[in-house]
Coordinates of N, CA and C in Angstrom, one line a residue:
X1292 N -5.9 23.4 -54.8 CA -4.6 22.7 -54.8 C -4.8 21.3 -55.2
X1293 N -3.6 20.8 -56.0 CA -4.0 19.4 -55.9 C -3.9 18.1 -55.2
X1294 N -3.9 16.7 -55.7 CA -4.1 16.3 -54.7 C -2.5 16.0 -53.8
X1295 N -2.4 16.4 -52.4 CA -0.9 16.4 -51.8 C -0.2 14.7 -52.8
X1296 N -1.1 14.0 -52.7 CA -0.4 12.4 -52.7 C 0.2 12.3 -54.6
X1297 N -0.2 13.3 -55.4 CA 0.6 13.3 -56.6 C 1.7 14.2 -56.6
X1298 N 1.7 14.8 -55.5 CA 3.0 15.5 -55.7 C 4.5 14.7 -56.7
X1299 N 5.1 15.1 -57.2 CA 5.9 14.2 -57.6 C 7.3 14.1 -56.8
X1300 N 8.0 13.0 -56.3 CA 9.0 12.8 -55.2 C 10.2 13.7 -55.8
X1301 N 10.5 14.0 -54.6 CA 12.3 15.2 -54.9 C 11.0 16.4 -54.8
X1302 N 9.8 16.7 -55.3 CA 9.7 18.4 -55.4 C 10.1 18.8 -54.0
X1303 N 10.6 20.2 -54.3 CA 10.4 21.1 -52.9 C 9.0 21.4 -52.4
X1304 N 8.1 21.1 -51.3 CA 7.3 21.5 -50.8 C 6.9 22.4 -50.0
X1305 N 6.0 23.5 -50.5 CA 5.8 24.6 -49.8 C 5.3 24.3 -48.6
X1306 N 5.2 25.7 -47.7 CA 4.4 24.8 -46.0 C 3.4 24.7 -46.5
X1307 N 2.4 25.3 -47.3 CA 1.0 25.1 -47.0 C 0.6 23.4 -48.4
X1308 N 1.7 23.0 -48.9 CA 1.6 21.7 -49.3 C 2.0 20.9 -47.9
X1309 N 3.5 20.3 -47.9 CA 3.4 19.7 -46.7 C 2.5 20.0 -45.9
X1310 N 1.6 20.6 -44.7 CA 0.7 20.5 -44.0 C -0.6 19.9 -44.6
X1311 N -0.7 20.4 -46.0 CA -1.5 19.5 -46.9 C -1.3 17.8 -46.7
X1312 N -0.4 17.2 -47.4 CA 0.3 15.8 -47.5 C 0.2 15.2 -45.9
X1313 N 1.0 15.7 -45.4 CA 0.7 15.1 -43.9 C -0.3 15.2 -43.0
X1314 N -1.9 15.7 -43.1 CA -2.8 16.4 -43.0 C -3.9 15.4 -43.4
X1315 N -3.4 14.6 -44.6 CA -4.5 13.6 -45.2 C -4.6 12.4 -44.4
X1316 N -6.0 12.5 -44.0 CA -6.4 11.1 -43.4 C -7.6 10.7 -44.1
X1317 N -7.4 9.2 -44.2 CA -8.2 8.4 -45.1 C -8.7 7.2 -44.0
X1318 N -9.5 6.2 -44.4 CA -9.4 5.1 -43.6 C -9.2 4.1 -45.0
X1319 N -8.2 2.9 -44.6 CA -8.4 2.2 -45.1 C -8.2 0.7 -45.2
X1320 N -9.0 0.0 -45.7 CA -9.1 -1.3 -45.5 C -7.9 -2.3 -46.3
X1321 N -7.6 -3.2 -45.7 CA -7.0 -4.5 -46.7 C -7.7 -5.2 -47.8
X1322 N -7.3 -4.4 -48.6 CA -8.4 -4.9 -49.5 C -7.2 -4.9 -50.9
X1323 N -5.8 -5.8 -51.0 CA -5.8 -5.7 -52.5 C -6.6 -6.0 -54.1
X1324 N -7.2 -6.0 -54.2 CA -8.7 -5.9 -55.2 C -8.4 -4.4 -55.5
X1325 N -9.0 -4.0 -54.6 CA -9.4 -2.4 -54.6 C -7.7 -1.4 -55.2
X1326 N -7.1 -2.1 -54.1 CA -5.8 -1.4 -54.7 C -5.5 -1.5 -55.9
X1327 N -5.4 -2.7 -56.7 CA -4.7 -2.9 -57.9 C -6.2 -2.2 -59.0
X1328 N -7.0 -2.4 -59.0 CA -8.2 -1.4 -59.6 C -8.1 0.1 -59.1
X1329 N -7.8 0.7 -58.2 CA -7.6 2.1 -58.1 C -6.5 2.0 -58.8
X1330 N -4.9 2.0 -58.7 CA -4.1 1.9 -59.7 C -4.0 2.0 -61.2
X1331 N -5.1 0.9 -61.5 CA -5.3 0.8 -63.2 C -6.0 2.1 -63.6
X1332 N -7.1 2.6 -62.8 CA -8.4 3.6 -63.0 C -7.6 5.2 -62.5
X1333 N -6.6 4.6 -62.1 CA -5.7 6.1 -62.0 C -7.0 7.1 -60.8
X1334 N -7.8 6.1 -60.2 CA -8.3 6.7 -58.8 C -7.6 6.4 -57.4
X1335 N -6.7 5.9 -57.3 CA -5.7 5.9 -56.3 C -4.2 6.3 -56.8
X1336 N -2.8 6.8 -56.1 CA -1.7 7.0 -56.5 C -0.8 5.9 -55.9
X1337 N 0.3 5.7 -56.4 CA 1.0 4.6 -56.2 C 1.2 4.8 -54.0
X1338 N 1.4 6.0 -54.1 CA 1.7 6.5 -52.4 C 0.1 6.2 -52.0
X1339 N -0.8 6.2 -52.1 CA -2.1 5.9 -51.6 C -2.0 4.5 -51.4
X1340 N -1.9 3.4 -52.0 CA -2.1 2.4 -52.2 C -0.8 1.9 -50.8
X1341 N 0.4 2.4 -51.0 CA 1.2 1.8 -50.0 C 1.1 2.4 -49.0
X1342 N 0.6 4.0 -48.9 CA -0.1 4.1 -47.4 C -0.9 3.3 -46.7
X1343 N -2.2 2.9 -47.7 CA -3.1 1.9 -47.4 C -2.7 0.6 -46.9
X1344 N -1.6 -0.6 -47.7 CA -1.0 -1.0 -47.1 C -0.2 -1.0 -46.2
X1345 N 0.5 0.2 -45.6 CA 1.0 0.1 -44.2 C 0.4 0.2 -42.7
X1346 N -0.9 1.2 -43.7 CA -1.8 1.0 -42.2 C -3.2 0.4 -42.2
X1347 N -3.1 -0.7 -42.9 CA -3.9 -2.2 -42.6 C -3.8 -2.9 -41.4
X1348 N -4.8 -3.0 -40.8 CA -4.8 -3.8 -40.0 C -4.0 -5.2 -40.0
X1349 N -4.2 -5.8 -40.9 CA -3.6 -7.1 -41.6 C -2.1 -7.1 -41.0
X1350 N -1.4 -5.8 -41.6 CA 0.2 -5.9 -41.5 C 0.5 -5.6 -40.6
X1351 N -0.4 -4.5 -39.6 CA 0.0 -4.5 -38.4 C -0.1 -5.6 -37.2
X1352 N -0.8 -6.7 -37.8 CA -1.0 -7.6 -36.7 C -0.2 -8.6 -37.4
X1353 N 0.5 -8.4 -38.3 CA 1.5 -9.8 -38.7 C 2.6 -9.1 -38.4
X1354 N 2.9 -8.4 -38.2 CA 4.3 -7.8 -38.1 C 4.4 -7.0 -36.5
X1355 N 3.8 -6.6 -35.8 CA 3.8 -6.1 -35.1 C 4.8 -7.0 -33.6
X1356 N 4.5 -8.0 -33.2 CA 5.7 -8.5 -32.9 C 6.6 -8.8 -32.9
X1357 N 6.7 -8.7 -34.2 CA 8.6 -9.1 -35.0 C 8.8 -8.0 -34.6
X1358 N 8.5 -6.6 -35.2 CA 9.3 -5.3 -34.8 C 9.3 -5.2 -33.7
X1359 N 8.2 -5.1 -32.5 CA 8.4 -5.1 -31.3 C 9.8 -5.6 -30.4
X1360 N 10.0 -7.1 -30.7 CA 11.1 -7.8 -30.6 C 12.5 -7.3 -31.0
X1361 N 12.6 -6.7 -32.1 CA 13.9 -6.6 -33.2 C 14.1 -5.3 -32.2
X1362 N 13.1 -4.6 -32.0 CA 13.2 -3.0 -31.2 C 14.2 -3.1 -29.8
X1363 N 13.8 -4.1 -29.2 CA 13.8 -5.0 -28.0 C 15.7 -4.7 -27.5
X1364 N 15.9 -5.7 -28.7 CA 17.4 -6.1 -29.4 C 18.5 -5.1 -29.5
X1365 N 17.7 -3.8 -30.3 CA 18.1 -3.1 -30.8 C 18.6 -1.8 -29.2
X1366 N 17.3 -1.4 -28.8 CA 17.4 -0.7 -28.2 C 18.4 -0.9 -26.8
X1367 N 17.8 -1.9 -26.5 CA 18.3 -2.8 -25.0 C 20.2 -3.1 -25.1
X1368 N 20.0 -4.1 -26.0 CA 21.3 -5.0 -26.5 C 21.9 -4.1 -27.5
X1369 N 21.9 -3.3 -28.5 CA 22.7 -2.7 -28.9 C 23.1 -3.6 -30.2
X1370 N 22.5 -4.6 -30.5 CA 22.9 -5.3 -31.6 C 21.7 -5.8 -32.3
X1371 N 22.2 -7.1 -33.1 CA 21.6 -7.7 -34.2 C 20.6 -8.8 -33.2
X1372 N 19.7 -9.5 -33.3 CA 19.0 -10.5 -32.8 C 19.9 -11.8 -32.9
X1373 N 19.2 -12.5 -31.6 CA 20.3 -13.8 -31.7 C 19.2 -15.3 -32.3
X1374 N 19.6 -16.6 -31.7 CA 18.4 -16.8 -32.1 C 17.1 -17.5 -31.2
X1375 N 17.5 -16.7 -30.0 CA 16.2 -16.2 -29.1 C 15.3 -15.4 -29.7
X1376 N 15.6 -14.5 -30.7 CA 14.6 -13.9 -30.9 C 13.1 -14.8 -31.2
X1377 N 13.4 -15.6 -32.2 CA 12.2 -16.7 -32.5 C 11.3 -16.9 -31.1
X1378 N 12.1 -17.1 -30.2 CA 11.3 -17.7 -29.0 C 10.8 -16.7 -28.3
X1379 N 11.0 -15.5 -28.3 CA 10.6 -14.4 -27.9 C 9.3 -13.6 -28.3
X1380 N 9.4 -14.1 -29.8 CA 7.8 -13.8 -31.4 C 7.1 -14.9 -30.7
X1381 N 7.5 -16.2 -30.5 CA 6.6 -17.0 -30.2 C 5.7 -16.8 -28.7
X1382 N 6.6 -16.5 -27.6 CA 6.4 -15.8 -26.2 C 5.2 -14.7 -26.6
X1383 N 5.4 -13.9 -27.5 CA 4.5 -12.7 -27.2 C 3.3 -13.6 -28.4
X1384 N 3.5 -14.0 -29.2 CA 2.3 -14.8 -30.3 C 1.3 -15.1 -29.2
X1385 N 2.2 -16.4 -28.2 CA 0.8 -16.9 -27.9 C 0.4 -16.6 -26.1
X1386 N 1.3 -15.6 -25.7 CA 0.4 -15.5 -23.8 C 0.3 -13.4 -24.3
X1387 N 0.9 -12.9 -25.5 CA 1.0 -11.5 -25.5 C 1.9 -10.5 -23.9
X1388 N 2.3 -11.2 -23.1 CA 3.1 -10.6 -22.0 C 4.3 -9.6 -22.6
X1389 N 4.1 -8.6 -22.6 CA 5.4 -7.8 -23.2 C 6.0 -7.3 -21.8
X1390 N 5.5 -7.6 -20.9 CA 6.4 -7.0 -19.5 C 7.2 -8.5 -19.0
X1391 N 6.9 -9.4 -19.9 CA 7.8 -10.5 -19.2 C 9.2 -10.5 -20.5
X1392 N 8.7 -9.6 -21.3 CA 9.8 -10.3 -22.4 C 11.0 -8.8 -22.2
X1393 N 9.8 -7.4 -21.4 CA 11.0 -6.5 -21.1 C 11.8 -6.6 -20.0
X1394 N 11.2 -7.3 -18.8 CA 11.9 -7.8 -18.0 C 12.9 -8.4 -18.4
X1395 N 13.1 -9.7 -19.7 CA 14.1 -10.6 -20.1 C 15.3 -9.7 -20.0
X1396 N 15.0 -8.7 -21.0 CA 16.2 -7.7 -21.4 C 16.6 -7.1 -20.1
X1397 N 16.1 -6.6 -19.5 CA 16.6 -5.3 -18.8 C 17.3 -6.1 -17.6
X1398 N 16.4 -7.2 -17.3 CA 17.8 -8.0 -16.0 C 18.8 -9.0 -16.7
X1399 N 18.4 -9.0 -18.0 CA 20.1 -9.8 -18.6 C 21.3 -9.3 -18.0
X1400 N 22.2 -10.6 -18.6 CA 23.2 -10.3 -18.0 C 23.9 -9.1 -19.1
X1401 N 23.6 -9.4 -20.0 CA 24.5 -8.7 -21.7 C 24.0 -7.0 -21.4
X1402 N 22.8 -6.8 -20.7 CA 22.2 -5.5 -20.8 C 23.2 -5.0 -19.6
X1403 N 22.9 -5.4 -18.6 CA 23.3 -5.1 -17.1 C 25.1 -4.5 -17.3
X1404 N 25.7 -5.3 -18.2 CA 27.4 -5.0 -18.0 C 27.5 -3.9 -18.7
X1405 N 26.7 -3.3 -19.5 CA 26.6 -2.3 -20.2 C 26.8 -0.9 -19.2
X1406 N 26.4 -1.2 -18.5 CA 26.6 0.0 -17.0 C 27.4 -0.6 -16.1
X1407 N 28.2 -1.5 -16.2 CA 29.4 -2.2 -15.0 C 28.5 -2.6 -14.0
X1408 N 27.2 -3.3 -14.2 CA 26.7 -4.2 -13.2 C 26.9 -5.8 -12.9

């Protein structure tokens, strides 16, 4: 079979492709160098390269608080971020307490009326 990650997007996937595609584990590093030369040398696929990219360590540790937060907002509050959120990325940046920032939400007042408390 070939390789799942050239499949071309829109095909229909048979089961034994999909369990193929979702099946592939790689490890890989932050390394754009490597990416943009796998690319050219047609030894990586465009989907290799931004899997790579999503599960870098790099993005996960720059971005992992903002989503954390936004999730926060979302789930809790039911809306858009205000502009606490900033102070909230900064809150977890520099002591990492996520039970003080879930506490925030869940004894607010905005969360609380949500259930007529």
């Amino acid at each position: 079979m070939n390789n799942p990650a050239n499949i071309v997007f829109g095909t229909p996937l048979s089961s034994t492709q999909l369990n193929a595609t979702a099946s592939v584990q790689r490890t890989f590093t932050y390394n754009p160098g490597t990416w943009i030369t796998g690319l050219t040398n047609g030894t990586m696929t465009r989907g290799q390269v931004l899997r790579a990219l999503i599960e870098s360590s790099k993005l996960y540790q720059k971005f992992y608080n903002e989503a954390f937060v936004i999730l926060q907002y979302f789930g809790y509050l039911r809306r858009d971020a205000d502009s606490l959120y900033l102070q909230w990325i900064q809150t977890l940046n520099q002591k990492g307490d996520y039970r003080t920032m879930i506490n925030g939400f869940l004894n607010s007042t905005e969360y609380r009326r949500r259930f007529g408390q």
